[in-house]
XYZ file of C-alpha atoms in Angstrom:
216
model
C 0.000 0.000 0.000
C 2.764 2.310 0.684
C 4.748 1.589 -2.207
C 1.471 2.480 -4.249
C 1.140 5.732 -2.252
C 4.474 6.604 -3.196
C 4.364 5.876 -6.887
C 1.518 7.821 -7.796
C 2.703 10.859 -5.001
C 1.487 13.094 -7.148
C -1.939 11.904 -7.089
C -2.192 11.926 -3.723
C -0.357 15.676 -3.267
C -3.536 16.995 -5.422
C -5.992 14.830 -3.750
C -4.529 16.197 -0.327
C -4.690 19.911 -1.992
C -8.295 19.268 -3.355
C -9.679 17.959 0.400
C -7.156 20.593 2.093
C -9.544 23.626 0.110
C -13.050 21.362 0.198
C -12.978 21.691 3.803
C -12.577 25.296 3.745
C -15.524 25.603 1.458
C -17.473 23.096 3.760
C -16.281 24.532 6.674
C -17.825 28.220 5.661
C -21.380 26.689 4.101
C -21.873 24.582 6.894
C -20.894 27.817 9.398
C -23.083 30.585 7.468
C -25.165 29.432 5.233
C -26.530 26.151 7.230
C -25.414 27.422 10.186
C -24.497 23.929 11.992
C -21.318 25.925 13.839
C -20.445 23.069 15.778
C -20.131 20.788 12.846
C -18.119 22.834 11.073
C -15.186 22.804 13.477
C -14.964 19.232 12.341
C -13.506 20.746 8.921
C -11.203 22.695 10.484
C -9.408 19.068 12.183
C -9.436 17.946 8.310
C -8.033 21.170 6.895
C -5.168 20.236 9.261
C -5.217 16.610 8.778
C -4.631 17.511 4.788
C -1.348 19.245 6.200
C -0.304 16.563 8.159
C -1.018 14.144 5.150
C 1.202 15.939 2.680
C 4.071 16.597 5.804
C 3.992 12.060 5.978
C 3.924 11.686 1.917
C 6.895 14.281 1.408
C 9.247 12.581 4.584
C 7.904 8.616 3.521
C 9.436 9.622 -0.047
C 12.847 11.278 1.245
C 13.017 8.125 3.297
C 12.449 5.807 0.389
C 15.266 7.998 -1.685
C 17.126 9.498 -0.065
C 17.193 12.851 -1.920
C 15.434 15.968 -0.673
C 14.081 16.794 -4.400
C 11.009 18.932 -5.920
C 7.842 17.030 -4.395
C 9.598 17.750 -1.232
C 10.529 21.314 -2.342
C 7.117 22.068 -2.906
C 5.381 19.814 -0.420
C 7.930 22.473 2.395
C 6.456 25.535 0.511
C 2.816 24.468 1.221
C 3.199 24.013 4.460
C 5.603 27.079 4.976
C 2.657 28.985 3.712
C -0.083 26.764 6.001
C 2.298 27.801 8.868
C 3.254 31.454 8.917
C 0.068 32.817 6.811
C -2.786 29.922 6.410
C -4.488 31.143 9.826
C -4.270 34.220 9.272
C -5.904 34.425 5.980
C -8.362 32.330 6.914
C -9.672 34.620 10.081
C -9.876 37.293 7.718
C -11.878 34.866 5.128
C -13.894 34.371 7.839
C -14.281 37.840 8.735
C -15.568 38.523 5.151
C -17.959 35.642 4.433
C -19.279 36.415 7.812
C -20.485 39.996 7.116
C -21.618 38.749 3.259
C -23.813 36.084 4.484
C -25.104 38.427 6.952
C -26.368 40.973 4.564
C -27.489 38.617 1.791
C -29.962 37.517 5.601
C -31.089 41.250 5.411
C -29.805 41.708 9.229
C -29.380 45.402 9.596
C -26.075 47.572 9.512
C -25.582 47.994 12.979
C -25.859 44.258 13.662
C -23.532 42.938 11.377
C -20.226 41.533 12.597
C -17.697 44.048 13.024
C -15.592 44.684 10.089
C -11.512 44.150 9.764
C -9.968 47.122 11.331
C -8.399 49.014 8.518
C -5.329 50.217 9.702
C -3.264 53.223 9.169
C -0.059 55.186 9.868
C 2.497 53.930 12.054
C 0.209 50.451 13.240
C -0.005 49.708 9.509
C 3.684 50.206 8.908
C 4.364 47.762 11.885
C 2.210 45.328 10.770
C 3.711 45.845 7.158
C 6.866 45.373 8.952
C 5.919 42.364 10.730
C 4.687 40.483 7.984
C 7.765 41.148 5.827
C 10.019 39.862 8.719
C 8.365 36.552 8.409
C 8.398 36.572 5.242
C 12.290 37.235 4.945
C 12.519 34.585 7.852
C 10.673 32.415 5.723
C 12.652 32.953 2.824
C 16.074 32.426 5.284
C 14.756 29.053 6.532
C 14.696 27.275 2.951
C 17.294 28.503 1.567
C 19.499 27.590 4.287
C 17.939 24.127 3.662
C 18.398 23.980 0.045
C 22.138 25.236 0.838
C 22.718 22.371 3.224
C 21.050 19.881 0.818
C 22.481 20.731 -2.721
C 24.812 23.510 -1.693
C 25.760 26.815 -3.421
C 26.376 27.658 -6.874
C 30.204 27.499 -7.736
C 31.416 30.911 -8.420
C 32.737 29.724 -11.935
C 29.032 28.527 -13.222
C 27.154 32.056 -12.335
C 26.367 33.246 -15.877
C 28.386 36.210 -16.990
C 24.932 38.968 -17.091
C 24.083 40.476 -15.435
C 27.469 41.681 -14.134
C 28.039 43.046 -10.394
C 27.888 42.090 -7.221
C 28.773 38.295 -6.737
C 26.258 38.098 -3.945
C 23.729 39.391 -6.002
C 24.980 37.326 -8.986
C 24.139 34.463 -6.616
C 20.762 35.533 -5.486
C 19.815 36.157 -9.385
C 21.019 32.773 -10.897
C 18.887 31.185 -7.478
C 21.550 30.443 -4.977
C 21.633 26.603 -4.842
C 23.543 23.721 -7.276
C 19.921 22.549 -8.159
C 17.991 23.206 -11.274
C 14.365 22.996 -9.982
C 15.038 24.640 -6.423
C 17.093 27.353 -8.000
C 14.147 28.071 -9.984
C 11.860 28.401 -7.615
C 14.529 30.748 -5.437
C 14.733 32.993 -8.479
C 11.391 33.995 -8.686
C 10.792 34.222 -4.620
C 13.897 36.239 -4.628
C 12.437 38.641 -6.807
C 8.640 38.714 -4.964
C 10.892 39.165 -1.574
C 12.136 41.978 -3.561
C 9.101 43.509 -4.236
C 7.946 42.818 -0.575
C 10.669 44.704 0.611
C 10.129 47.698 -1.907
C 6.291 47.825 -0.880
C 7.196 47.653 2.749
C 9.901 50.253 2.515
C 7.208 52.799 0.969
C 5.287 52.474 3.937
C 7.800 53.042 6.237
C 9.069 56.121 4.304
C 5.510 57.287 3.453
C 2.629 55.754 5.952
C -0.455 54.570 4.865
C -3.259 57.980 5.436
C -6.837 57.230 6.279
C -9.620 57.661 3.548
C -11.102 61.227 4.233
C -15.044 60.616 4.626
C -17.409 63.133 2.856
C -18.501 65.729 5.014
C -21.926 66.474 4.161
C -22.500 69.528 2.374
């Protein structure tokens, strides 16, 4: 059974995908628009279950192999994501549905769940801040791993364009002696980049609050 598990991994990553965002959806019918709240909960041990599924497929296949390779690249990406920003999208997914199904019940303004603080000025730029600094951690924490797994990109293979820095040489050709994970580092090295950009503007200029219309 195992050694069937393994072969068709694949399979069994999408199937783990497909019942990791079908309890979502279940979860948030069964919560607003059935509203069996207690039931619901039940999805939530399932979402988590889907995470723990993928987690045993990825470390039963290094085990079999013996090579940390791209299923386990992307299986540690998923989860990565699940980890640092899964619960907090979903709260705010929650939030949103919440005040939707609400109105499409025709309860009135005032007793409609509160909405997501909008925040501005220095509290934004912190939270900016915040989020970028896990991001970056993030970001650290694989690398390092692809570093100790496949190690770093001799000096001599870095491609001659663009010229500079060798550090950011490195970064641009994707850091690591692997095709597919260097790949991958590439194009989250530039998204970090544009994190940071984004975040710096707020630090630099702070988010202002929307002016409401006075009434004339």
């Amino acid at each position: 059974m195992l050694d069937f598990i393994l072969q068709y991994k694949w399979a069994f990553f999408i199937g783990g995908e497909a019942v990791f965002w079908g309890s979502i959806v279940c979860f948030l019918l069964l919560r607003y628009v059935w509203n069996y709240r207690k039931l619901s909960k039940l999805f939530i041990l399932l979402f988590l279950l889907s995470d723990l599924w993928m987690a045993a497929i990825g470390y039963l296949d290094y085990r079999r192999t013996g090579q940390f390779e791209t299923f386990q690249l992307v299986i540690l990406i998923f989860l990565a994501y699940a980890l640092f920003f899964g619960r907090g999208d979903l709260r705010k997914l929650d939030a949103f549905i919440a005040r939707k199904t609400a109105k499409w019940r025709g309860i009135p303004e005032n007793e409609l769940p509160p909405p997501a603080l909008k925040l501005t000025g220095a509290a934004h730029t912190r939270r900016e801040l915040k989020n970028f600094s896990v991001h970056f951690i993030l970001y650290a924490a694989i690398t390092a791993v692809l570093i100790v797994t496949y190690g770093i990109l001799p000096a001599g293979s870095l491609p001659p364009e663009p010229s500079g820095p060798l550090a950011l040489r490195l970064v641009l050709a994707g850091i690591v002696n692997h095709e597919t994970a260097a790949s991958v580092l590439k194009v989250w090295s530039i998204i970090l980049a544009v994190d940071a950009a984004i975040t710096l503007s707020y630090v630099i200029f702070p988010k202002k609050p929307k002016k409401t219309a006075t009434p004339g």
